[in-house]
Coordinates of C-alpha atoms in Angstrom, one line a residue:
Chain A
M233 CA -2.9 28.4 14.6
N234 CA -2.4 25.3 12.9
F235 CA -2.6 23.1 15.9
I236 CA -6.1 24.5 16.4
K237 CA -7.0 24.4 12.7
G238 CA -6.0 21.3 12.2
Y239 CA -6.1 19.4 15.2
L240 CA -8.4 21.0 17.9
I241 CA -11.6 21.6 16.0
P242 CA -11.7 18.1 14.1
R243 CA -11.1 16.6 17.8
L244 CA -13.9 18.3 19.2
L245 CA -16.2 17.9 16.4
Q246 CA -16.0 14.1 16.6
Y247 CA -16.0 14.3 20.3
F248 CA -19.9 16.3 19.8
I249 CA -20.9 13.8 17.1
V250 CA -19.8 10.8 19.0
T251 CA -21.4 12.2 22.3
F252 CA -24.4 13.3 20.3
L253 CA -25.2 9.7 18.8
G254 CA -24.2 7.9 21.8
L255 CA -27.1 10.1 24.0
S256 CA -29.8 9.4 21.0
A257 CA -28.8 6.0 20.8
I258 CA -29.3 5.7 24.7
F259 CA -32.7 7.7 24.1
F260 CA -33.8 5.3 21.0
L261 CA -32.5 1.8 22.1
P262 CA -35.3 1.6 25.1
R263 CA -38.1 2.9 22.5
L264 CA -36.9 0.6 20.1
L265 CA -38.1 -2.0 22.1
P266 CA -41.7 -3.6 21.8
T267 CA -42.1 -3.6 25.8
D268 CA -44.3 -0.3 27.8
P269 CA -42.2 0.2 30.9
V270 CA -45.2 2.1 32.2
K271 CA -47.5 -0.9 31.5
Q272 CA -44.8 -3.4 33.0
Q273 CA -44.8 -1.4 35.8
L274 CA -48.5 -1.6 36.5
Q275 CA -48.4 -5.4 35.8
Q276 CA -46.0 -5.8 38.5
Y277 CA -47.9 -3.8 41.0
Q278 CA -50.9 -5.8 40.1
T279 CA -48.7 -9.0 40.3
F280 CA -47.7 -7.9 43.8
G281 CA -51.4 -7.9 44.2
V282 CA -52.2 -4.3 44.7
Y283 CA -55.7 -3.7 43.3
I284 CA -55.6 -0.6 41.0
P285 CA -59.2 0.2 40.0
P286 CA -59.5 1.2 36.1
E287 CA -60.4 5.0 36.2
Q288 CA -57.3 5.4 38.6
Q289 CA -55.1 3.2 36.3
E290 CA -55.8 5.6 33.2
E291 CA -54.3 8.4 35.7
M292 CA -51.6 6.7 37.3
M293 CA -50.3 5.6 33.7
R294 CA -50.1 9.3 32.6
T295 CA -48.5 10.3 35.9
L296 CA -46.0 7.8 35.1
R297 CA -45.5 8.5 31.3
Q298 CA -44.8 12.1 32.6
L299 CA -42.2 11.1 35.0
Y300 CA -40.5 8.7 32.7
G301 CA -40.7 11.5 30.0
L302 CA -42.6 9.2 27.5
E303 CA -45.5 12.1 26.9
G304 CA -46.0 12.9 23.4
T305 CA -45.1 12.2 20.0
L306 CA -41.2 10.5 19.7
W307 CA -39.8 13.9 18.5
E308 CA -41.5 15.7 21.2
Q309 CA -39.8 13.1 23.9
Y310 CA -36.6 13.4 21.8
L311 CA -36.7 17.2 22.3
D312 CA -37.6 16.8 25.8
F313 CA -34.8 14.4 26.5
W314 CA -32.2 17.1 25.1
K315 CA -33.6 19.9 27.1
R316 CA -33.5 17.3 30.2
L317 CA -30.0 16.6 29.7
L318 CA -28.5 20.3 29.3
T319 CA -30.3 21.1 32.1
G320 CA -29.0 18.2 33.7
D321 CA -32.5 17.1 35.2
F322 CA -33.1 13.4 34.7
G323 CA -36.6 13.6 36.8
P324 CA -37.2 11.8 40.4
S325 CA -35.8 8.8 41.2
F326 CA -38.6 6.2 41.6
S327 CA -36.9 3.9 44.2
R328 CA -36.2 7.0 46.3
F329 CA -39.1 8.8 45.5
P330 CA -38.8 12.8 46.1
V331 CA -35.2 12.7 45.6
S332 CA -33.9 14.3 41.9
V333 CA -32.0 11.6 40.3
S334 CA -29.5 14.3 39.3
K335 CA -28.9 14.2 43.2
V336 CA -28.4 10.4 43.8
I337 CA -25.8 10.9 41.0
S338 CA -23.6 13.5 42.0
Q339 CA -23.5 12.3 45.6
A340 CA -22.4 8.4 44.0
L341 CA -20.1 10.4 41.3
P342 CA -17.2 11.5 44.1
W343 CA -16.7 7.7 44.9
T344 CA -16.5 6.4 41.5
V345 CA -14.4 9.2 40.4
G346 CA -12.0 8.6 43.3
L347 CA -11.8 4.9 43.3
L348 CA -11.5 4.9 39.4
S349 CA -9.0 8.0 38.9
L350 CA -6.7 6.5 41.4
T351 CA -6.7 3.1 40.2
T352 CA -6.6 4.0 36.5
I353 CA -3.6 6.0 37.1
L354 CA -1.8 3.8 39.7
S355 CA -2.2 0.5 37.7
W356 CA -1.2 2.6 34.5
I357 CA 2.2 4.0 35.9
I358 CA 3.2 0.8 37.8
A359 CA 2.5 -1.4 34.0
V360 CA 4.3 1.2 32.5
I361 CA 7.7 0.7 34.6
V362 CA 7.3 -3.2 35.2
G363 CA 6.1 -3.8 31.8
G364 CA 9.1 -1.7 30.7
I365 CA 11.9 -3.1 32.7
V366 CA 10.7 -7.0 31.5
G367 CA 9.9 -5.8 28.1
Y368 CA 13.6 -4.4 27.7
Y369 CA 15.9 -6.8 30.0
R370 CA 14.2 -9.8 29.0
K371 CA 15.9 -11.6 31.7
R372 CA 14.4 -15.5 32.5
W373 CA 13.2 -15.3 35.8
M374 CA 11.0 -12.5 33.9
E375 CA 9.3 -15.3 32.0
A376 CA 7.4 -16.4 35.0
L377 CA 5.9 -12.8 35.4
D378 CA 4.6 -13.0 32.3
V379 CA 2.9 -16.4 32.8
V380 CA 0.9 -15.0 35.4
V381 CA -0.1 -12.0 33.6
M382 CA -1.1 -14.5 30.9
I383 CA -3.5 -16.2 33.4
I384 CA -4.9 -13.0 35.1
R385 CA -5.5 -11.1 31.6
P386 CA -8.2 -13.0 30.1
I387 CA -10.1 -13.0 33.7
P388 CA -13.1 -10.5 33.4
Y389 CA -13.6 -8.1 36.4
Y390 CA -16.5 -9.7 38.1
V391 CA -14.8 -13.1 38.5
M392 CA -11.7 -11.7 39.7
A393 CA -14.1 -9.1 42.2
L394 CA -15.6 -12.5 43.4
I395 CA -11.9 -14.0 43.8
C396 CA -10.9 -11.3 45.9
L397 CA -13.9 -10.8 47.9
I398 CA -13.8 -14.5 49.0
L399 CA -9.9 -14.4 49.3
F400 CA -9.5 -11.3 51.3
A401 CA -12.8 -11.0 52.8
Y402 CA -14.0 -14.4 53.8
V403 CA -11.3 -16.8 53.9
F404 CA -8.7 -14.3 55.2
P405 CA -10.9 -11.5 56.8
I406 CA -8.6 -9.0 56.5
F407 CA -11.1 -6.7 54.5
P408 CA -14.3 -5.4 55.4
L409 CA -16.7 -7.4 52.8
S410 CA -19.0 -4.4 51.8
G411 CA -20.0 -0.6 51.7
G412 CA -17.8 2.4 51.2
I413 CA -17.2 3.6 54.8
G414 CA -18.2 1.9 58.4
I415 CA -21.7 1.5 58.8
G416 CA -23.2 4.8 61.1
Q417 CA -20.2 6.6 60.0
K418 CA -20.6 10.1 58.8
L419 CA -18.2 11.6 56.2
S420 CA -15.7 13.8 57.8
F421 CA -11.9 14.5 57.5
D422 CA -11.1 13.1 60.6
L423 CA -8.2 10.3 60.7
E424 CA -10.8 7.6 61.6
T425 CA -13.1 8.2 58.5
I426 CA -10.3 8.2 56.4
L427 CA -8.9 4.9 57.4
S428 CA -11.9 3.4 57.3
I429 CA -12.8 5.0 53.7
V430 CA -9.1 3.4 52.6
K431 CA -9.7 0.1 54.5
H432 CA -13.3 -0.1 52.5
G433 CA -11.9 0.9 49.3
T434 CA -8.6 -1.0 49.4
L435 CA -10.4 -4.4 48.0
P436 CA -12.6 -3.1 45.2
A437 CA -8.9 -1.1 44.3
L438 CA -7.0 -3.8 44.1
T439 CA -9.5 -5.8 41.9
L440 CA -9.5 -3.1 39.5
M441 CA -5.5 -2.8 39.8
I442 CA -4.9 -6.2 39.0
V443 CA -6.8 -6.4 35.8
G444 CA -6.0 -3.2 34.7
I445 CA -2.0 -4.0 35.6
A446 CA -2.1 -7.2 33.1
W447 CA -3.7 -5.4 30.4
Q448 CA -1.1 -2.8 30.4
F449 CA 1.9 -4.5 31.5
Q450 CA 1.6 -6.6 28.7
S451 CA 1.4 -4.0 26.2
M452 CA 3.9 -2.2 27.4
K453 CA 6.2 -5.2 27.3
L454 CA 5.3 -5.8 23.6
I455 CA 5.7 -2.1 22.4
V456 CA 9.3 -2.1 24.4
Q457 CA 9.9 -5.2 22.9
I458 CA 9.1 -3.8 18.9
V459 CA 10.9 -0.6 19.9
K460 CA 13.6 -2.2 21.1
S461 CA 14.3 -4.3 17.8
E462 CA 13.7 -1.0 15.6
D463 CA 16.8 0.4 13.5
H464 CA 17.1 3.5 15.3
V465 CA 17.9 1.8 18.3
W466 CA 20.1 -0.2 16.9
Y467 CA 22.1 2.6 15.1
A468 CA 22.3 4.0 18.3
K469 CA 23.6 1.4 20.1
T470 CA 26.5 1.0 17.1
A471 CA 27.1 4.6 17.6
G472 CA 28.0 4.2 21.1
V473 CA 25.3 5.7 22.8
T474 CA 25.0 4.7 26.4
E475 CA 22.4 2.1 27.2
K476 CA 21.1 5.0 29.8
M477 CA 20.3 7.4 27.0
I478 CA 18.9 4.7 24.8
V479 CA 16.5 4.1 27.2
R480 CA 15.3 7.4 28.0
N481 CA 15.4 9.1 24.7
H482 CA 14.5 6.0 22.3
V483 CA 13.1 3.2 23.6
I484 CA 10.7 5.0 26.5
R485 CA 9.5 8.1 24.7
N486 CA 8.7 6.3 21.5
A487 CA 7.0 3.4 23.7
M488 CA 5.0 5.8 25.7
L489 CA 2.6 7.1 22.6
P490 CA 0.9 4.0 22.4
M491 CA 0.5 3.8 26.0
I492 CA -1.0 7.1 26.4
T493 CA -3.6 6.0 23.8
Q494 CA -3.9 3.0 25.6
L495 CA -4.9 4.7 28.7
G496 CA -7.7 6.5 26.4
L497 CA -9.1 3.3 25.0
Q498 CA -9.1 1.6 28.3
F499 CA -10.9 3.7 30.3
G500 CA -14.1 2.2 29.1
G501 CA -13.2 -1.0 29.9
I502 CA -12.2 -0.4 33.0
F503 CA -15.0 2.3 33.5
S504 CA -17.7 -0.4 33.1
G505 CA -15.2 -2.6 35.4
A506 CA -15.3 -0.6 38.2
L507 CA -19.3 -0.3 37.6
I508 CA -19.3 -4.4 38.0
T509 CA -16.5 -3.9 41.0
E510 CA -18.9 -1.5 42.7
M511 CA -21.8 -4.0 42.3
V512 CA -19.9 -6.9 44.1
F513 CA -18.4 -4.8 46.8
A514 CA -21.1 -2.8 47.5
Y515 CA -19.5 0.4 47.3
P516 CA -21.5 3.4 47.1
G517 CA -20.4 4.6 43.7
I518 CA -22.2 4.8 40.2
G519 CA -22.1 1.1 40.0
W520 CA -23.8 0.6 43.3
I521 CA -26.3 2.9 42.5
L522 CA -27.1 1.4 39.1
Y523 CA -27.1 -2.1 40.7
D524 CA -30.1 -0.8 43.2
A525 CA -31.8 0.9 40.4
I526 CA -32.0 -2.0 38.4
M527 CA -32.9 -4.2 41.0
K528 CA -35.8 -1.7 41.9
A529 CA -36.5 -1.2 37.9
D530 CA -35.8 2.8 38.4
Y531 CA -35.8 3.5 34.8
N532 CA -35.1 7.1 35.2
L533 CA -32.2 6.9 37.6
I534 CA -30.7 3.9 34.6
M535 CA -31.0 6.6 32.1
G536 CA -29.6 9.4 34.0
V537 CA -26.4 6.9 34.8
M538 CA -26.3 5.7 31.5
C539 CA -26.2 9.1 29.9
I540 CA -23.5 10.4 32.3
S541 CA -21.1 7.5 31.4
T542 CA -21.4 8.2 27.9
I543 CA -20.5 11.4 28.6
A544 CA -17.7 10.2 31.1
I545 CA -16.3 8.0 28.6
T546 CA -16.4 10.2 25.5
T547 CA -15.0 13.4 27.6
S548 CA -12.0 11.4 28.8
I549 CA -11.0 10.0 25.4
L550 CA -11.1 13.8 24.4
L551 CA -9.4 15.1 27.4
L552 CA -6.3 12.3 26.3
D553 CA -6.4 12.8 22.4
L554 CA -6.0 17.0 23.4
I555 CA -3.0 16.0 25.7
Y556 CA -1.3 14.0 23.0
P557 CA 0.4 16.5 20.7
L558 CA 1.9 17.1 24.2
F559 CA 3.7 14.0 23.9
D560 CA 3.9 13.5 20.0
P561 CA 5.4 16.4 17.9
R562 CA 4.7 14.7 15.3
V563 CA 0.9 15.1 16.0
R564 CA 0.9 18.8 16.2
Y565 CA 1.5 19.4 12.8
R566 CA -0.3 17.2 10.8
Chain B
M686 CA -3.4 -33.9 5.3
K687 CA 0.5 -33.8 5.7
Q688 CA -0.3 -30.1 6.1
I689 CA -2.6 -29.9 8.8
V690 CA -0.3 -32.4 10.5
R691 CA 2.4 -30.0 10.6
V692 CA 0.2 -26.8 11.3
F693 CA -0.4 -28.5 14.6
R694 CA 3.0 -29.8 15.1
D695 CA 4.3 -26.4 15.2
L696 CA 1.3 -25.2 17.1
F697 CA 2.1 -27.8 19.6
R698 CA 5.4 -26.4 20.2
D699 CA 4.0 -23.2 21.8
Y700 CA 3.1 -24.7 25.7
R701 CA 0.3 -22.4 25.7
F702 CA -1.8 -23.8 22.5
T703 CA -0.7 -27.4 24.2
V704 CA -2.1 -26.2 27.8
A705 CA -5.3 -24.4 26.0
F706 CA -6.0 -27.2 23.9
I707 CA -6.2 -29.7 26.1
A708 CA -7.9 -27.6 28.7
L709 CA -11.0 -26.8 26.2
L710 CA -10.6 -30.4 25.2
F711 CA -11.5 -31.9 28.7
L712 CA -14.0 -28.8 29.1
L713 CA -15.5 -30.0 25.7
V714 CA -15.8 -33.6 27.4
L715 CA -17.2 -32.5 30.2
S716 CA -19.9 -30.5 28.0
L717 CA -21.0 -33.6 26.0
L718 CA -21.1 -35.8 29.6
S719 CA -24.1 -33.6 29.9
Y720 CA -26.2 -35.9 27.4
V721 CA -25.4 -39.2 29.9
S722 CA -26.4 -37.1 33.1
P723 CA -28.2 -39.3 35.4
Y724 CA -30.1 -36.3 37.1
D725 CA -32.0 -33.6 35.3
P726 CA -30.3 -30.4 35.2
V727 CA -33.2 -28.3 36.2
S728 CA -35.2 -29.9 39.2
I729 CA -34.2 -29.7 42.8
Y730 CA -33.9 -31.9 45.8
Q731 CA -32.8 -35.0 43.6
V732 CA -30.0 -35.6 46.1
P733 CA -29.2 -35.4 49.8
R734 CA -28.4 -31.6 50.5
G735 CA -25.2 -29.9 51.1
L736 CA -22.8 -33.1 50.7
P737 CA -19.0 -32.4 50.3
P738 CA -17.0 -33.9 47.3
S739 CA -17.3 -37.8 47.4
F740 CA -16.9 -40.7 45.2
E741 CA -20.6 -40.7 44.4
H742 CA -20.8 -36.9 43.9
P743 CA -17.5 -35.7 42.9
F744 CA -18.4 -32.0 43.6
G745 CA -20.2 -32.6 46.2
T746 CA -24.1 -31.4 46.2
N747 CA -25.8 -28.1 46.8
W748 CA -28.0 -26.7 49.2
L749 CA -31.0 -27.3 46.3
G750 CA -30.6 -31.3 46.6
Q751 CA -28.6 -30.8 42.8
D752 CA -25.5 -32.9 41.9
V753 CA -22.9 -30.0 41.6
F754 CA -20.9 -31.8 39.0
W755 CA -23.3 -32.8 36.6
R756 CA -25.2 -29.8 36.6
L757 CA -21.8 -28.2 35.8
T758 CA -21.7 -30.3 32.6
F759 CA -24.9 -28.5 31.9
A760 CA -23.4 -25.4 32.5
V761 CA -20.4 -25.6 30.5
R762 CA -22.4 -26.8 27.4
N763 CA -25.0 -23.9 27.5
S764 CA -22.2 -21.6 28.4
L765 CA -20.3 -22.6 25.4
L766 CA -23.1 -22.5 23.2
I767 CA -24.4 -19.2 24.1
A768 CA -20.8 -18.0 23.4
V769 CA -20.7 -19.6 19.9
I770 CA -24.1 -18.3 18.7
T771 CA -22.8 -14.8 19.5
A772 CA -19.5 -15.1 18.0
F773 CA -21.2 -16.6 15.4
F774 CA -23.4 -13.5 14.8
S775 CA -21.4 -10.8 15.4
R776 CA -18.6 -12.0 13.1
I777 CA -21.1 -12.2 10.4
I778 CA -21.9 -8.2 11.2
A779 CA -18.0 -7.5 11.9
I780 CA -17.1 -9.1 8.2
I781 CA -19.5 -7.9 6.2
V782 CA -19.7 -4.1 7.8
G783 CA -15.4 -4.7 7.5
I784 CA -15.4 -5.9 4.3
V785 CA -18.0 -3.5 2.7
S786 CA -16.2 -0.4 4.4
G787 CA -12.7 -1.4 3.9
Y788 CA -13.2 -2.3 -0.2
K789 CA -15.6 0.0 -0.7
G790 CA -14.6 3.3 1.3
G791 CA -16.0 6.9 0.8
A792 CA -19.0 8.2 2.3
L793 CA -20.4 4.3 3.5
D794 CA -17.1 3.6 5.0
Q795 CA -17.6 6.8 7.2
V796 CA -21.0 5.8 8.1
L797 CA -20.5 2.7 9.2
M798 CA -17.6 3.3 11.4
T799 CA -19.1 6.0 13.1
I800 CA -22.1 3.7 14.2
G801 CA -19.5 1.4 15.4
D802 CA -17.3 4.2 17.0
T803 CA -20.7 4.6 18.8
T804 CA -21.3 1.5 20.0
M805 CA -17.6 1.3 21.3
V806 CA -18.2 4.6 23.4
L807 CA -21.7 3.3 24.7
P808 CA -21.5 1.9 28.5
I809 CA -22.0 -1.6 26.7
L810 CA -22.4 -3.1 29.8
I811 CA -25.3 -0.5 31.0
V812 CA -27.1 -0.9 27.8
L813 CA -27.0 -4.6 27.8
I814 CA -28.4 -4.4 31.2
V815 CA -31.2 -2.0 30.2
I816 CA -32.3 -4.0 27.3
S817 CA -32.1 -7.5 28.9
M818 CA -34.4 -5.8 31.7
I819 CA -36.8 -4.4 29.5
L820 CA -37.0 -7.4 27.3
K821 CA -36.6 -9.8 30.0
D822 CA -38.4 -13.0 28.7
W823 CA -37.5 -12.2 25.2
A824 CA -33.4 -12.5 26.5
R825 CA -34.4 -15.8 28.5
S826 CA -33.5 -18.0 25.4
F827 CA -30.2 -19.1 23.8
V828 CA -30.2 -17.8 20.6
N829 CA -31.7 -14.3 21.9
L830 CA -29.1 -13.6 24.2
G831 CA -26.8 -14.6 21.9
L832 CA -28.2 -11.8 19.0
L833 CA -28.2 -9.2 21.8
L834 CA -24.7 -9.8 22.9
A835 CA -23.4 -10.0 19.1
F836 CA -25.3 -7.0 18.1
F837 CA -22.8 -4.6 20.8
S838 CA -19.5 -6.9 20.2
W839 CA -18.9 -6.4 16.1
A840 CA -17.4 -3.0 16.3
W841 CA -13.8 -3.4 17.2
D842 CA -13.7 -6.4 15.2
A843 CA -15.0 -4.9 12.0
R844 CA -12.3 -2.4 12.3
V845 CA -9.6 -4.7 12.7
I846 CA -10.9 -6.6 9.5
R847 CA -11.2 -3.0 7.7
S848 CA -7.8 -2.4 8.3
Q849 CA -7.0 -5.7 7.3
V850 CA -8.9 -5.4 3.7
L851 CA -7.6 -2.0 3.4
S852 CA -4.0 -3.2 2.9
V853 CA -5.0 -6.2 1.0
R854 CA -6.8 -4.0 -1.5
E855 CA -3.6 -2.2 -2.7
R856 CA -1.9 -5.5 -3.3
D857 CA -1.4 -6.4 -7.2
F858 CA -3.3 -9.5 -7.1
V859 CA -6.6 -7.5 -6.3
R860 CA -5.7 -5.0 -8.6
V861 CA -5.3 -7.8 -11.5
A862 CA -8.6 -9.4 -10.3
V863 CA -10.4 -6.2 -11.0
L864 CA -8.7 -5.3 -14.4
S865 CA -9.4 -9.1 -15.4
G866 CA -13.2 -8.2 -14.8
M867 CA -14.0 -10.3 -11.6
S868 CA -17.0 -9.8 -10.6
T869 CA -16.9 -7.4 -6.9
M870 CA -18.4 -10.5 -5.1
K871 CA -16.2 -12.9 -6.1
I872 CA -13.2 -10.5 -5.4
V873 CA -14.2 -10.6 -1.9
G874 CA -14.9 -14.3 -1.8
K875 CA -11.9 -15.4 -3.7
Q876 CA -9.1 -12.9 -3.4
L877 CA -10.2 -10.7 0.3
L878 CA -11.8 -13.2 2.5
P879 CA -8.6 -15.8 2.7
H880 CA -6.6 -12.9 4.0
V881 CA -9.0 -12.0 6.8
L882 CA -9.8 -15.3 8.0
P883 CA -7.1 -15.5 10.4
V884 CA -8.4 -12.7 12.1
I885 CA -11.9 -13.6 11.8
F886 CA -11.0 -16.8 13.6
T887 CA -8.8 -15.5 16.3
T888 CA -11.7 -12.9 16.9
F889 CA -14.3 -15.4 17.1
I890 CA -12.4 -17.1 19.8
N891 CA -11.9 -13.8 21.8
N892 CA -15.4 -12.8 21.3
M893 CA -16.8 -16.0 22.8
S894 CA -14.5 -15.4 26.0
W895 CA -16.2 -12.2 26.0
A896 CA -19.5 -13.7 25.7
I897 CA -19.0 -16.0 28.5
G898 CA -18.1 -13.0 31.0
M899 CA -21.0 -11.4 29.9
E900 CA -23.2 -13.7 30.2
I901 CA -21.9 -14.4 33.9
T902 CA -21.8 -10.5 34.4
L903 CA -25.9 -10.2 33.6
A904 CA -26.6 -13.7 35.3
Y905 CA -25.2 -11.9 38.7
L906 CA -27.8 -8.9 38.2
G907 CA -30.7 -12.1 37.5
L908 CA -30.9 -10.8 33.7
G909 CA -30.1 -13.2 30.9
I910 CA -30.7 -16.7 30.6
D911 CA -33.4 -18.1 32.7
P912 CA -32.0 -18.8 36.6
T913 CA -33.2 -22.2 36.8
V914 CA -31.2 -23.4 33.6
P915 CA -27.6 -24.1 34.2
T916 CA -24.8 -22.0 32.8
L917 CA -21.5 -20.7 34.6
G918 CA -23.5 -17.4 35.5
T919 CA -26.5 -18.9 36.7
M920 CA -24.7 -21.3 38.7
L921 CA -22.6 -18.7 40.3
Q922 CA -25.5 -16.3 40.7
R923 CA -27.6 -19.5 42.8
A924 CA -24.5 -20.1 44.9
I925 CA -24.1 -16.4 45.6
T926 CA -27.7 -15.6 46.9
R927 CA -27.9 -19.0 48.7
Q928 CA -25.2 -17.7 50.5
A929 CA -23.0 -20.8 49.9
L930 CA -20.3 -19.4 51.6
F931 CA -21.9 -18.8 55.1
L932 CA -23.1 -22.5 54.8
G933 CA -20.0 -23.7 54.4
L934 CA -20.3 -25.4 51.0
W935 CA -17.5 -24.1 49.2
W936 CA -17.5 -26.7 46.6
W937 CA -20.9 -25.1 45.3
L938 CA -19.3 -21.9 44.4
A939 CA -15.6 -23.2 43.8
A940 CA -16.9 -25.6 40.7
P941 CA -18.5 -22.7 38.4
I942 CA -15.4 -20.3 39.3
V943 CA -12.7 -22.6 38.5
T944 CA -14.2 -23.9 35.1
A945 CA -14.7 -20.7 34.3
I946 CA -11.3 -19.4 34.9
L947 CA -9.8 -22.6 32.8
L948 CA -12.2 -21.7 30.2
F949 CA -10.8 -18.0 29.8
I950 CA -7.2 -18.9 30.0
A951 CA -8.0 -21.8 27.4
L952 CA -9.6 -19.6 25.3
Y953 CA -7.2 -16.6 25.5
W954 CA -4.1 -18.7 25.2
L955 CA -5.6 -20.5 22.3
S956 CA -6.2 -17.4 20.6
V957 CA -3.0 -15.5 21.5
S958 CA -0.7 -18.6 20.3
I959 CA -2.7 -19.2 16.9
S960 CA -2.4 -15.5 16.1
E961 CA 1.0 -15.4 16.8
Y962 CA 1.7 -18.7 14.8
L963 CA -0.1 -16.8 11.9
D964 CA 1.6 -13.6 11.9
P965 CA 4.4 -12.9 14.6
R966 CA 3.6 -9.3 13.9
A967 CA 0.1 -10.0 14.9
R968 CA 1.2 -9.6 18.7
F969 CA 0.5 -6.2 18.4
Q970 CA -3.3 -7.7 18.5
R971 CA -3.0 -8.3 21.6
V972 CA -2.5 -4.6 22.8
G973 CA -6.1 -4.0 21.5
V974 CA -8.8 -2.8 23.6
G975 CA -9.7 -5.0 26.5
K976 CA -13.4 -5.6 26.3

């Protein structure tokens, strides 16, 4: 009972407030800006040399406004925006006209979720194990690993993706340059398709994992070093507790808590990293859809992706917050 | 003066600081060289196209007949300029928000922090893309792009400053200042700010590095700075869209990539070693969110 009242309800409340504010910001931000996307689109048509008679211009603007959800006063638009959002309908996509935005996104989502969940969890586990060992034992050769991480850590996803692409797809053509599966291949569950998916996914996954591991490795190493020098560990040592027990019960358990928070905090970073990586590798997930939408100025699709991303980030942080008490008994009764 | 020398001597004991310092100095010289460039950074077909690196053209020439080395000097200068503008403006927001919400507390604190949390939760990359897409021409200038980037990068640092202020606020000397009737502005300027300065300095460097990365990412999408103006991002983007690799002009692509990596590593190492020097416990700061 205490858990629900003291922990669950405030967290849920915070989740709803932040998600609500985030989504509202997505609604208001483009509308605060001085340019009008509808007029811009018309101008774009005209610069391409399309002649639109004035009487049709009016008609076209009205239709575009309707499709963009730009009809009526700001307040009406806002209500409409929530109505659309709650029913999961973001209107039609412009670049793939009759297809709805929600359909385009739902086709792309499995790719991103697959890539992201796999790389995030895998890199987190590797980083925790390796970082823990290096942080605890601090051998001399391990310092070399630290230098490597110090070099990789500041490189942003985009540059890293580019380096991977050049190295492993051009200089040493081991992996395909782009795409999610081979051209013309249909999604099915036979061996060939799965192999193709793995082959295409390796390079994007590698990029995400290199950067992810570098981040988390460093955190884990520092945390373990700090935990190791704390009084209770020293006390356990002098009390004759075996090293194995100390590592398991005192160091790992205490170091895991901040690492779980880290997983939640970095999800946002890794998420946008995944978007960039997908853009570079033309991987058919949300990032690629977004890139395509940007190139074609597909306003509705961009809004849809933004909303989905915001909800994805806040929800994953909430989920991590909710499982956190399982690991840290102190949180439960606060 | 003696003090400064001592600080530097201590800092140079850390190999990371030494490496970063030399690398940054090198890049700074590179960017200053742009003022004596024999070529115009924007116009094309000034030199023969696609020449490999030679004595005359240290980093070769690209397919558009531009000298890569001299273009790079402009690119480094412009990228650093954007980074400094971003870091400067976002520091101002972060300092004001951090100090106000840390020192005043209460409802204002909660409102400011909720706003900050919201900007942290937003998919910043996508928001930046959308805004710079809609404001295409507006975001083409250095100052405007800097402002835009600054607006979305203050939240985490404001939080760090706030927590610093929260701990300083409870110390005796602040209480003495309050009791002795010092005005709030003076307390903030004289008592609080000096304690927050190290944080401001290191987050300034981190923010610069983030801004450079963002500029590169935006440029890749054809957004941000005018693509004909050389920055690290636009140079990269040009080389990619003009298929530098398939033309075999690896130096065209390698020059901005290697320079960018050098810059990122230098900034990161500088910030890490300085923050460790200022406060050994601050190693935890490195644990913060990787933006």
